[in-house]
PDB file of C-alpha atoms in Angstrom:
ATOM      1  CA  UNK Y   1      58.335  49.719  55.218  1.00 60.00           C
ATOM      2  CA  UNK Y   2      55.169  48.078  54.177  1.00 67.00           C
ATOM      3  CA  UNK Y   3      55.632  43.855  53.837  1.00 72.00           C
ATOM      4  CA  UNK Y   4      53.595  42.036  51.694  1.00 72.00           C
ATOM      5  CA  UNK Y   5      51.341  39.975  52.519  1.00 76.00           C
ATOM      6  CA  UNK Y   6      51.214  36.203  51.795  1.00 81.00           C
ATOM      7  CA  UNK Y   7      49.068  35.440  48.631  1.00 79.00           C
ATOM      8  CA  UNK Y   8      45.483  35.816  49.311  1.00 81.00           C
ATOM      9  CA  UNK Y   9      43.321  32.554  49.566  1.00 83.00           C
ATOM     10  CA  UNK Y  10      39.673  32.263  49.681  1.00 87.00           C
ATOM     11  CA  UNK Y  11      37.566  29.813  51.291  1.00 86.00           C
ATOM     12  CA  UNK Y  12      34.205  28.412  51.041  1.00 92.00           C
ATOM     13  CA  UNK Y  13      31.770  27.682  53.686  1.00 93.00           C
ATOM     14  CA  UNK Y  14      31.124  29.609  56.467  1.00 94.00           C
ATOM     15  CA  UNK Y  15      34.428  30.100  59.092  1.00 93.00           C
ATOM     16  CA  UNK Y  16      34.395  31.955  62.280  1.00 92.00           C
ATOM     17  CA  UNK Y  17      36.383  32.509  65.566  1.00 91.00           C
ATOM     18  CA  UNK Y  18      36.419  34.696  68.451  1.00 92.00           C
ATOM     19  CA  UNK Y  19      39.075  36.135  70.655  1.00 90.00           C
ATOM     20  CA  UNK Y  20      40.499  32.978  72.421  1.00 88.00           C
ATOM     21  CA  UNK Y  21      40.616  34.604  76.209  1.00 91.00           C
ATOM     22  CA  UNK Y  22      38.013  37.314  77.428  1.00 91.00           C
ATOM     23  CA  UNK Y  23      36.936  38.690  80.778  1.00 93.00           C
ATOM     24  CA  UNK Y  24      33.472  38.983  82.329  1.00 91.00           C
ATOM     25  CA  UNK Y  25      32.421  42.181  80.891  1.00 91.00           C
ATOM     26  CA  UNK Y  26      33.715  42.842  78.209  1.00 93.00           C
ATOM     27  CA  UNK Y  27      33.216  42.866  74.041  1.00 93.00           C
ATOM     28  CA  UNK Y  28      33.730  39.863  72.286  1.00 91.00           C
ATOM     29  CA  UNK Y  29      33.749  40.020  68.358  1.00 93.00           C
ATOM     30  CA  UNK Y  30      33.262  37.430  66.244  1.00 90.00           C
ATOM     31  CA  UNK Y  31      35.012  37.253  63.080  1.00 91.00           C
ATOM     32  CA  UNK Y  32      33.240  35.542  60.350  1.00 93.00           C
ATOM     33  CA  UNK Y  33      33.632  34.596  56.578  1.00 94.00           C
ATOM     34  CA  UNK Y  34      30.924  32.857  54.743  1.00 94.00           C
ATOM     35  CA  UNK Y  35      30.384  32.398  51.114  1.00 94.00           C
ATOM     36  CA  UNK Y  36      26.303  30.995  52.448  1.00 94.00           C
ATOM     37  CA  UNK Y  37      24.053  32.845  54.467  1.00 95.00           C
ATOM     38  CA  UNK Y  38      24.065  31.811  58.411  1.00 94.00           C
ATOM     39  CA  UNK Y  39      22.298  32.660  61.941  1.00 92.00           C
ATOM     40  CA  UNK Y  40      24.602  33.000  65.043  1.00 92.00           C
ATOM     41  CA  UNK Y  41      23.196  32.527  68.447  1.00 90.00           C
ATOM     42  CA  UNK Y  42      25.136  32.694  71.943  1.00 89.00           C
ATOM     43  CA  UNK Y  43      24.558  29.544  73.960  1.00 89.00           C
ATOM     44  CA  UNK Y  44      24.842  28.811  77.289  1.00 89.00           C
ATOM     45  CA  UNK Y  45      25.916  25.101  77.527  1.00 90.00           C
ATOM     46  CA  UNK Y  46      23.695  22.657  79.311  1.00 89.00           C
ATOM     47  CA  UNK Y  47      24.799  19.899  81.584  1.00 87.00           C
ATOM     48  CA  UNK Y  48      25.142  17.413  79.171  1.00 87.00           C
ATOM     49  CA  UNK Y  49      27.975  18.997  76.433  1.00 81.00           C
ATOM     50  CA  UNK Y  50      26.915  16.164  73.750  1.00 85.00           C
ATOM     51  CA  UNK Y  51      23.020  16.919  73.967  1.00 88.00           C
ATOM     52  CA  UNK Y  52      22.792  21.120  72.175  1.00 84.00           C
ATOM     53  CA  UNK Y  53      19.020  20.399  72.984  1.00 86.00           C
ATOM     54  CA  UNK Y  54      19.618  21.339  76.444  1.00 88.00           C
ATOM     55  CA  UNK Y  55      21.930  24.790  75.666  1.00 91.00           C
ATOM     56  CA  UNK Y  56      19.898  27.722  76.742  1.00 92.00           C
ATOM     57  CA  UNK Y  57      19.991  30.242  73.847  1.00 92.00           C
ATOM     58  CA  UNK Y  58      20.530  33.611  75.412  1.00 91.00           C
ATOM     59  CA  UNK Y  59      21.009  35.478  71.960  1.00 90.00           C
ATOM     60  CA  UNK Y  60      20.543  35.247  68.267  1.00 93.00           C
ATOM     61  CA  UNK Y  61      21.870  37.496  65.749  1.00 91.00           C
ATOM     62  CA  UNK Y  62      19.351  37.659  62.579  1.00 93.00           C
ATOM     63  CA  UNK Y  63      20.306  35.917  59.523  1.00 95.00           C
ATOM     64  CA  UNK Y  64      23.501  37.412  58.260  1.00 93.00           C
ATOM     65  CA  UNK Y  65      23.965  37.783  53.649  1.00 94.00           C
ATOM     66  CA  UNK Y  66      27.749  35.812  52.988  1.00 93.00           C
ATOM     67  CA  UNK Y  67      30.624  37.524  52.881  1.00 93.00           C
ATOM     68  CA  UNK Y  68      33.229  36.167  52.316  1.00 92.00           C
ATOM     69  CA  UNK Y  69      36.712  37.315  53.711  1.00 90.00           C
ATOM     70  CA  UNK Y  70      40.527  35.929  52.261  1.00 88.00           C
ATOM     71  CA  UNK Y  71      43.109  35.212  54.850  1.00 83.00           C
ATOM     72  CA  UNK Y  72      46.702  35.464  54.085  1.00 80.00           C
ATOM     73  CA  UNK Y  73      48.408  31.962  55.676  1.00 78.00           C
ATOM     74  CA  UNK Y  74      52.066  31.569  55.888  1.00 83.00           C
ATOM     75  CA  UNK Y  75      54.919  33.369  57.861  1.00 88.00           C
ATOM     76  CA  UNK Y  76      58.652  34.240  56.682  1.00 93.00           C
ATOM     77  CA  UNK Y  77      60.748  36.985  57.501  1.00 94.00           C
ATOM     78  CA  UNK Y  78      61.469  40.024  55.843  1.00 95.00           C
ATOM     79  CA  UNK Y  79      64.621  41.614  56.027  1.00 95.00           C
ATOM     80  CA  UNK Y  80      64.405  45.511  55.561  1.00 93.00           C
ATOM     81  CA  UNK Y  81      68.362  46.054  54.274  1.00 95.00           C
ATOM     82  CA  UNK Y  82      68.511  43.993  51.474  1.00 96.00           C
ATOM     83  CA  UNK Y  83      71.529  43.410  49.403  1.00 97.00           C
ATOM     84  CA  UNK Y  84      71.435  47.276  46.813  1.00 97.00           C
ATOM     85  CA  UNK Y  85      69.823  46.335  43.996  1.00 97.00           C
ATOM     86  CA  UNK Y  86      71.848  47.523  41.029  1.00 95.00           C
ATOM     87  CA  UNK Y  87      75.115  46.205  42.711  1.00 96.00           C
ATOM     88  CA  UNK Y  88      77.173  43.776  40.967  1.00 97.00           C
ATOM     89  CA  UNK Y  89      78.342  41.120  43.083  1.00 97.00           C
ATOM     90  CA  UNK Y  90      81.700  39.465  42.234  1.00 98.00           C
ATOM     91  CA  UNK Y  91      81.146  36.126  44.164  1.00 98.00           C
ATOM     92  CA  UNK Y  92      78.495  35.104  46.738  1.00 98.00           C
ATOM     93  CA  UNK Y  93      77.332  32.014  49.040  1.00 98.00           C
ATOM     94  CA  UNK Y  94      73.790  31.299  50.457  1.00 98.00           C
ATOM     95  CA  UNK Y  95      73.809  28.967  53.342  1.00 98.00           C
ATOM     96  CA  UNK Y  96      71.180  27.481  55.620  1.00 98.00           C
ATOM     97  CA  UNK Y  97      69.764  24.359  57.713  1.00 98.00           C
ATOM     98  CA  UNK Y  98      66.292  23.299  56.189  1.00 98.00           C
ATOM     99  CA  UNK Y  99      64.048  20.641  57.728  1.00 98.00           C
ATOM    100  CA  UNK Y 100      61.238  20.678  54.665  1.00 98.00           C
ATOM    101  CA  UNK Y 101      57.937  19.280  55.830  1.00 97.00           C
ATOM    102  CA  UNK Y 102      56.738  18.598  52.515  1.00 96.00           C
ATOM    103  CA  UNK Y 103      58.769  18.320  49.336  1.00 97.00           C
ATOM    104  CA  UNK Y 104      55.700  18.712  46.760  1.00 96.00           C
ATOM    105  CA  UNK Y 105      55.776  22.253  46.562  1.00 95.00           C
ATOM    106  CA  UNK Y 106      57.346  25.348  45.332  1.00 97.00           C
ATOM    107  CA  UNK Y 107      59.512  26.504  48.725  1.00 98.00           C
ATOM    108  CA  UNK Y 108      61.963  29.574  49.069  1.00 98.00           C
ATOM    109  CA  UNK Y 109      64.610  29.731  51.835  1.00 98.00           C
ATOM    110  CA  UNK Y 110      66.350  32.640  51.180  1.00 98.00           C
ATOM    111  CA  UNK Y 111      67.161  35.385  48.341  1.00 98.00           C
ATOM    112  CA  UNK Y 112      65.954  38.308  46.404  1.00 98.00           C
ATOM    113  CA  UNK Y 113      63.503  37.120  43.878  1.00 98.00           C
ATOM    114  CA  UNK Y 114      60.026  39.029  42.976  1.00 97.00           C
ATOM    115  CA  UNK Y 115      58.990  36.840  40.046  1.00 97.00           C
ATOM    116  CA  UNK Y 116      59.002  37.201  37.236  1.00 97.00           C
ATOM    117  CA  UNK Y 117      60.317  40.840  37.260  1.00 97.00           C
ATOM    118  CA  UNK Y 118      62.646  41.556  39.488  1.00 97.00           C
ATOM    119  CA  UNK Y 119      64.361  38.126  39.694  1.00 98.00           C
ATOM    120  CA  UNK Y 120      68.105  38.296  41.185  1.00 98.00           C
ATOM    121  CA  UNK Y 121      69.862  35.608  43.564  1.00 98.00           C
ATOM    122  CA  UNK Y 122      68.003  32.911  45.405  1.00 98.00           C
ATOM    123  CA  UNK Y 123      68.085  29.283  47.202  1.00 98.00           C
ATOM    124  CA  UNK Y 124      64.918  26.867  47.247  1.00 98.00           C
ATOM    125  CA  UNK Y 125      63.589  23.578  46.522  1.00 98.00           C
ATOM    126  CA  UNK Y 126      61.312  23.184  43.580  1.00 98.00           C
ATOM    127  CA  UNK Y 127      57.906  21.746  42.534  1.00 96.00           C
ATOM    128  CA  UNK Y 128      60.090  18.278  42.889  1.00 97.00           C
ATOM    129  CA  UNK Y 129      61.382  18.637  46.159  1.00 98.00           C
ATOM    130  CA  UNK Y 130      64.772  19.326  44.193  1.00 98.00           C
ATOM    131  CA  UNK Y 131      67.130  21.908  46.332  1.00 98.00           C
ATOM    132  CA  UNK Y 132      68.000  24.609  43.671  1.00 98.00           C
ATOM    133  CA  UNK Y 133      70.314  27.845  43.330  1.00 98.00           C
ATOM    134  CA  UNK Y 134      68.977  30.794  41.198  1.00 98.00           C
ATOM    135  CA  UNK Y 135      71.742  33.711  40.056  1.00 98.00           C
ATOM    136  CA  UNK Y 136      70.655  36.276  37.410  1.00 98.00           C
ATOM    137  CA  UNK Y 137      70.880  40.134  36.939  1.00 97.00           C
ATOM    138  CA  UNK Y 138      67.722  41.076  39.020  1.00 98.00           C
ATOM    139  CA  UNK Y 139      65.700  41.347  35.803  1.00 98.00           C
ATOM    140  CA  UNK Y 140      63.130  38.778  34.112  1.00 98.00           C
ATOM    141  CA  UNK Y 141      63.281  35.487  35.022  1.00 98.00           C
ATOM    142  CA  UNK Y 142      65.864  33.277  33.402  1.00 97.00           C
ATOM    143  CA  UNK Y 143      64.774  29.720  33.809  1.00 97.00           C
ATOM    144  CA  UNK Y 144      68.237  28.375  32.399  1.00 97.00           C
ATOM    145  CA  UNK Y 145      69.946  30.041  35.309  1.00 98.00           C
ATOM    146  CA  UNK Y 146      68.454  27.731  37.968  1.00 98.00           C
ATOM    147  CA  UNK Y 147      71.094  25.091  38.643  1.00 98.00           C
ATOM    148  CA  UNK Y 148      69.046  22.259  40.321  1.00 98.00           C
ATOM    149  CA  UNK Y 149      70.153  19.323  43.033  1.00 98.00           C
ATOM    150  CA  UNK Y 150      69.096  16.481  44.117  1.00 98.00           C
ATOM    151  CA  UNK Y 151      65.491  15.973  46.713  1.00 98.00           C
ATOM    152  CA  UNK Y 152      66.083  16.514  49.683  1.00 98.00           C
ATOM    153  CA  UNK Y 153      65.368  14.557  52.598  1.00 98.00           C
ATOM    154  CA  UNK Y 154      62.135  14.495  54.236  1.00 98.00           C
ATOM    155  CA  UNK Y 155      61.431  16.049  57.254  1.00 98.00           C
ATOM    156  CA  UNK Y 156      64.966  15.822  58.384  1.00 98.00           C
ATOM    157  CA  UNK Y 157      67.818  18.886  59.164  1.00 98.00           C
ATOM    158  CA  UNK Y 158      70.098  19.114  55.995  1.00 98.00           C
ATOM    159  CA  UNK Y 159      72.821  21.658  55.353  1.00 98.00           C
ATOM    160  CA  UNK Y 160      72.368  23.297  51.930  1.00 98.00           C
ATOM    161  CA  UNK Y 161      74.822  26.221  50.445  1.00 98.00           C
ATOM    162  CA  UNK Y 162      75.061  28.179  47.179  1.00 98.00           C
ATOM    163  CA  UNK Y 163      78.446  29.314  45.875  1.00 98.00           C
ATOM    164  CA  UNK Y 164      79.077  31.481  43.084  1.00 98.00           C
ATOM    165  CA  UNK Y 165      82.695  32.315  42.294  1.00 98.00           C
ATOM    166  CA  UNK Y 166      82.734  34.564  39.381  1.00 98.00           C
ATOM    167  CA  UNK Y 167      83.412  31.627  37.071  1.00 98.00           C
ATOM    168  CA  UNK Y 168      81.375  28.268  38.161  1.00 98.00           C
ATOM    169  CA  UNK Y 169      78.347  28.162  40.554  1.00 98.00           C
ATOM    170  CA  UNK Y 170      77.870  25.007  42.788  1.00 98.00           C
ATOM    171  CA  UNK Y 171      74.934  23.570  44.800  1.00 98.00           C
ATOM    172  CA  UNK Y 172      76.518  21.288  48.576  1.00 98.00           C
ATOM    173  CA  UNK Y 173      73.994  18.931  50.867  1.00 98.00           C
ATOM    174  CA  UNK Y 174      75.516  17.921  53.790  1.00 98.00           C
ATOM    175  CA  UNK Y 175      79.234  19.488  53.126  1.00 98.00           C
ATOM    176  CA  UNK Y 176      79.287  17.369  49.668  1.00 98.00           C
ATOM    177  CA  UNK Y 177      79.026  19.011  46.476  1.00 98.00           C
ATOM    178  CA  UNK Y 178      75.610  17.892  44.294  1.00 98.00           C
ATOM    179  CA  UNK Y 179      75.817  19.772  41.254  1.00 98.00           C
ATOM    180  CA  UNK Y 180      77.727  22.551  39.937  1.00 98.00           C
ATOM    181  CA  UNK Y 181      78.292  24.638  36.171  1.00 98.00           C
ATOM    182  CA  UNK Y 182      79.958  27.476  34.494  1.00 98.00           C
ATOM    183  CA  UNK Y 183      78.668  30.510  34.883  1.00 98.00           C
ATOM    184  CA  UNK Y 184      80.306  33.823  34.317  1.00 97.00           C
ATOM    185  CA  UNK Y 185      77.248  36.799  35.621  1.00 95.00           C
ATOM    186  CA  UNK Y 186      76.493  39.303  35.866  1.00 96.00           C
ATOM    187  CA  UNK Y 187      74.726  38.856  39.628  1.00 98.00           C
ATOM    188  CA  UNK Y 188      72.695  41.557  41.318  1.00 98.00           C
ATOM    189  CA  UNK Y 189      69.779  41.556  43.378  1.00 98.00           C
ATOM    190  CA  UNK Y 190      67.496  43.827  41.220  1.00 97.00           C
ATOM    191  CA  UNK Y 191      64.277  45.490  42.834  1.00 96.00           C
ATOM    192  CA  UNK Y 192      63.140  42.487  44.885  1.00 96.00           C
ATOM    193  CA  UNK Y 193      63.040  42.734  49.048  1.00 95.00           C
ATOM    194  CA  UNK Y 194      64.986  40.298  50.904  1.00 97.00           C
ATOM    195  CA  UNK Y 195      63.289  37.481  52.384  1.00 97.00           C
ATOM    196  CA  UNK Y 196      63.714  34.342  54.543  1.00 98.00           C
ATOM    197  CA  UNK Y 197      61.244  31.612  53.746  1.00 97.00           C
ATOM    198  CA  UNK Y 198      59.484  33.044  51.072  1.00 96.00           C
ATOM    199  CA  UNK Y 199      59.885  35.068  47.649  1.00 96.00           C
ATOM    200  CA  UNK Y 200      57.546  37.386  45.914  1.00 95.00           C
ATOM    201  CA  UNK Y 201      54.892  36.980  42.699  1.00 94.00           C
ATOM    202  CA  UNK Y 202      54.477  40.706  41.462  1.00 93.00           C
ATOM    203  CA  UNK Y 203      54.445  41.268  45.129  1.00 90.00           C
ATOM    204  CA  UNK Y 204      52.588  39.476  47.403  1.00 90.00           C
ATOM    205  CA  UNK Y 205      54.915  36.545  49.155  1.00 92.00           C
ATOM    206  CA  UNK Y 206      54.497  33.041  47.669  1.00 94.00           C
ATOM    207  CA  UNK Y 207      56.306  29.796  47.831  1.00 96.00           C
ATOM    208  CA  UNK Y 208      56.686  29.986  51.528  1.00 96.00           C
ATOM    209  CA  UNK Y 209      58.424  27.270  53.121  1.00 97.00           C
ATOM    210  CA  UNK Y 210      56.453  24.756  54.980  1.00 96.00           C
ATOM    211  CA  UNK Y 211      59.126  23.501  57.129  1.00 97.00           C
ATOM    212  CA  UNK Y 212      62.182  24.714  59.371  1.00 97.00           C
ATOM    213  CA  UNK Y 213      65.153  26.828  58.797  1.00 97.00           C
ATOM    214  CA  UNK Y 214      67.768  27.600  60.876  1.00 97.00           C
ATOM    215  CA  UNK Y 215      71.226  29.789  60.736  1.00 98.00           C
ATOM    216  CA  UNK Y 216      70.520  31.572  57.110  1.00 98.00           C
ATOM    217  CA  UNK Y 217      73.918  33.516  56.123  1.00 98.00           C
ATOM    218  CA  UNK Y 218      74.861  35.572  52.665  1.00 98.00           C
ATOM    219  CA  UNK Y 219      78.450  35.819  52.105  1.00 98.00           C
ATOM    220  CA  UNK Y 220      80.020  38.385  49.598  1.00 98.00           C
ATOM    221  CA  UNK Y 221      82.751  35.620  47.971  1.00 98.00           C
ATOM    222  CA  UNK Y 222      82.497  31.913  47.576  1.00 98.00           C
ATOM    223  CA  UNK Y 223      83.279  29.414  50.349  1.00 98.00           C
ATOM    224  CA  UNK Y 224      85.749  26.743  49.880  1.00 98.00           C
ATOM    225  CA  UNK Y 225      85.304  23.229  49.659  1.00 98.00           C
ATOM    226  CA  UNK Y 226      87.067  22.880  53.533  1.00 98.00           C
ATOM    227  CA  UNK Y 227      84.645  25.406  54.637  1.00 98.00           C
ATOM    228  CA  UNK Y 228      81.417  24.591  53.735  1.00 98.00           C
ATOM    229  CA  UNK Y 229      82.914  20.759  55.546  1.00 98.00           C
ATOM    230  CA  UNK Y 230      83.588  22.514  58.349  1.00 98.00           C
ATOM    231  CA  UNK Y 231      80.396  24.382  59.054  1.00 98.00           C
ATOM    232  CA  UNK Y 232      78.311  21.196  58.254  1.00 98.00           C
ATOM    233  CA  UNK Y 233      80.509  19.328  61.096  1.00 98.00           C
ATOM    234  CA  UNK Y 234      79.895  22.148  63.047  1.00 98.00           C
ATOM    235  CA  UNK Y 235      75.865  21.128  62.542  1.00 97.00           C
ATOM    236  CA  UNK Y 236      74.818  24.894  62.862  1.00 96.00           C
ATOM    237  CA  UNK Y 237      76.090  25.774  66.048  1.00 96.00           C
ATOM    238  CA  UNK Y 238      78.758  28.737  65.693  1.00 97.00           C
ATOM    239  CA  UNK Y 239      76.908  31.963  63.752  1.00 97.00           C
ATOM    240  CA  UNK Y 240      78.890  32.946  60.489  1.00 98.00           C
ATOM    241  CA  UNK Y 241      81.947  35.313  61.165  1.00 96.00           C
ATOM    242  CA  UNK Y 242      84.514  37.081  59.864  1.00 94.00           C
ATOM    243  CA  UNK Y 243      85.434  37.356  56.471  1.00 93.00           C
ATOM    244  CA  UNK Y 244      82.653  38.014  53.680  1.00 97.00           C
ATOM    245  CA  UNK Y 245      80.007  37.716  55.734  1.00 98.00           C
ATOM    246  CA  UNK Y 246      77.440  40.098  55.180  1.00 98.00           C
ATOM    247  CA  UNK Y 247      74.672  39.003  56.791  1.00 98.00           C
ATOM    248  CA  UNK Y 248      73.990  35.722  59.401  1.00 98.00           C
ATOM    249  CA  UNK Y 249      70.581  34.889  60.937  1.00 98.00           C
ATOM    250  CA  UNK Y 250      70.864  32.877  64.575  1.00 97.00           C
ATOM    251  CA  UNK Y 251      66.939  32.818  64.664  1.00 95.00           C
ATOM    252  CA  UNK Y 252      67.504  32.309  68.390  1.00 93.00           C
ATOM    253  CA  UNK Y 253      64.813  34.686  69.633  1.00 93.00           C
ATOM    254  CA  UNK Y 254      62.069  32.315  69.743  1.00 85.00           C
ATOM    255  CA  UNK Y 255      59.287  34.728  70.321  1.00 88.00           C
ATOM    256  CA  UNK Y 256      58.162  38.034  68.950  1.00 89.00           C
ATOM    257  CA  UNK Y 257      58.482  39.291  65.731  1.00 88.00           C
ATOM    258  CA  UNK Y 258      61.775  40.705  65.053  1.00 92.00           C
ATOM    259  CA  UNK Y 259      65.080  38.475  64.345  1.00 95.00           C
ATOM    260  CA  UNK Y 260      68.824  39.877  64.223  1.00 95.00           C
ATOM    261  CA  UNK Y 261      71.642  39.990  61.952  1.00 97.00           C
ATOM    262  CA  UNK Y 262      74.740  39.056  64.446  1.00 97.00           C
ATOM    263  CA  UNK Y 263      77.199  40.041  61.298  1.00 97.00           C
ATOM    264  CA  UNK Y 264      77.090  44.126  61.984  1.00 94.00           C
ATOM    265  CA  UNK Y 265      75.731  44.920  59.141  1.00 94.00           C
ATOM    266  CA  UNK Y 266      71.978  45.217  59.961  1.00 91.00           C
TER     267      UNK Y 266
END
């Protein structure tokens, strides 16, 4: 399955970089983006590195028209079995650590949300740095269905979980409960993919968090108050288990690209 790239930025001024390690011999490309016109010339660096007078130039590339090429910053994971999207769910919980780097910003941690047409379930901290909890039908986006929490802390691991039991939705920092109101459904995911760290904007990804997340689990019912206490005393250690958990993300690979739902359920 194709992913999405991250939202397109462009920049101005002339940017370039080459491959970081080569070998005598062989090709080296340059990659350039440049909203001005520019020369490039290979140098070979004199004795004295602060002094370019004394570089020998051993090529130069004519003067080059700008073009200018967008890069795509920003990483999150995409999960490829997302939750079916004309399901309805009869209770669910988001959990997760989050260590935000910035609180300024739109940021998504985890859910299926493709705004503003395919808008379903979703955890995040808003424009304010407020930690939120998003549960609609997986159409439009419903603005009054965002139950918002407190800021979180700054650059510092806090436990944050979503519940929905059929009845009442409730928003929990640190094993206490922040803010919680009725609300009766219906939930379903709708057409969006599944993503950690990010959520979608007619497609491409946007809102990517700029920060840390750890342990990222969806159950299929609501946790109890003792529970969610007990798995922030537990300060992410022990992966999610047994009943109603449907999917739970260690993120303990550390390298590569591919993560691993421990639950079973891919």
């Amino acid at each position: 399955e194709q992913v999405p790239l991250p939202r397109a930025m462009q920049l101005e001024g002339l940017h370039a970089y080459a491959e970081k390690i080569i070998s005598a011999g062989d090709t080296i490309h340059f990659r350039v983006s440049s909203t001005v016109p520019y020369e490039l010339s290979l140098c070979r660096l004199g004795h004295d590195v602060d002094n370019p007078a004394g570089d020998k130039v051993l090529f130069a590339f004519p003067e080059a028209p700008p073009v200018q090429q967008p890069i795509h910053p920003g990483s999150f994971i995409h999960v490829v079995q997302g939750l079916p999207a004309d399901q309805s769910l009869a209770a669910l919980t988001l959990e997760c650590w989050v260590r935000p780097w910035r609180l300024n910003g739109w940021q998504s941690l985890i859910g299926q949300h493709d705004y503003p047409t395919a808008c379903g379930y979703g955890l995040g901290i808003d424009g304010e740095g407020r930690v939120q909890v998003y549960l609609s039908d997986g159409g439009i986006y419903r603005p009054e269905r965002t139950l918002p929490g407190p800021v979180l802390a700054h650059r510092q691991w806090q436990h944050v979980v979503g519940t929905w039991d059929g009845t009442t939705k409730s928003l929990w920092i640190n094993g206490k409960l922040v803010a919680q109101e009725a609300f009766a459904g219906p939930v379903q995911a709708g057409a969006a993919p599944l993503w950690l760290g990010a959520c979608g904007y007619d497609g491409p990804a946007v809102n990517i968090l700029d920060g840390d997340l750890a342990l990222p689990v969806i159950y299929d019912r609501a946790l109890s108050a003792e529970e969610i206490a007990a798995r922030y005393r537990d300060q992410g250690l022990t992966p999610a288990a047994g009943r109603g958990v449907l999917a739970c993300w260690p993120l303990a690979e550390e390298r590569g690209d591919r993560v691993a739902d421990c639950s079973g359920h891919g």
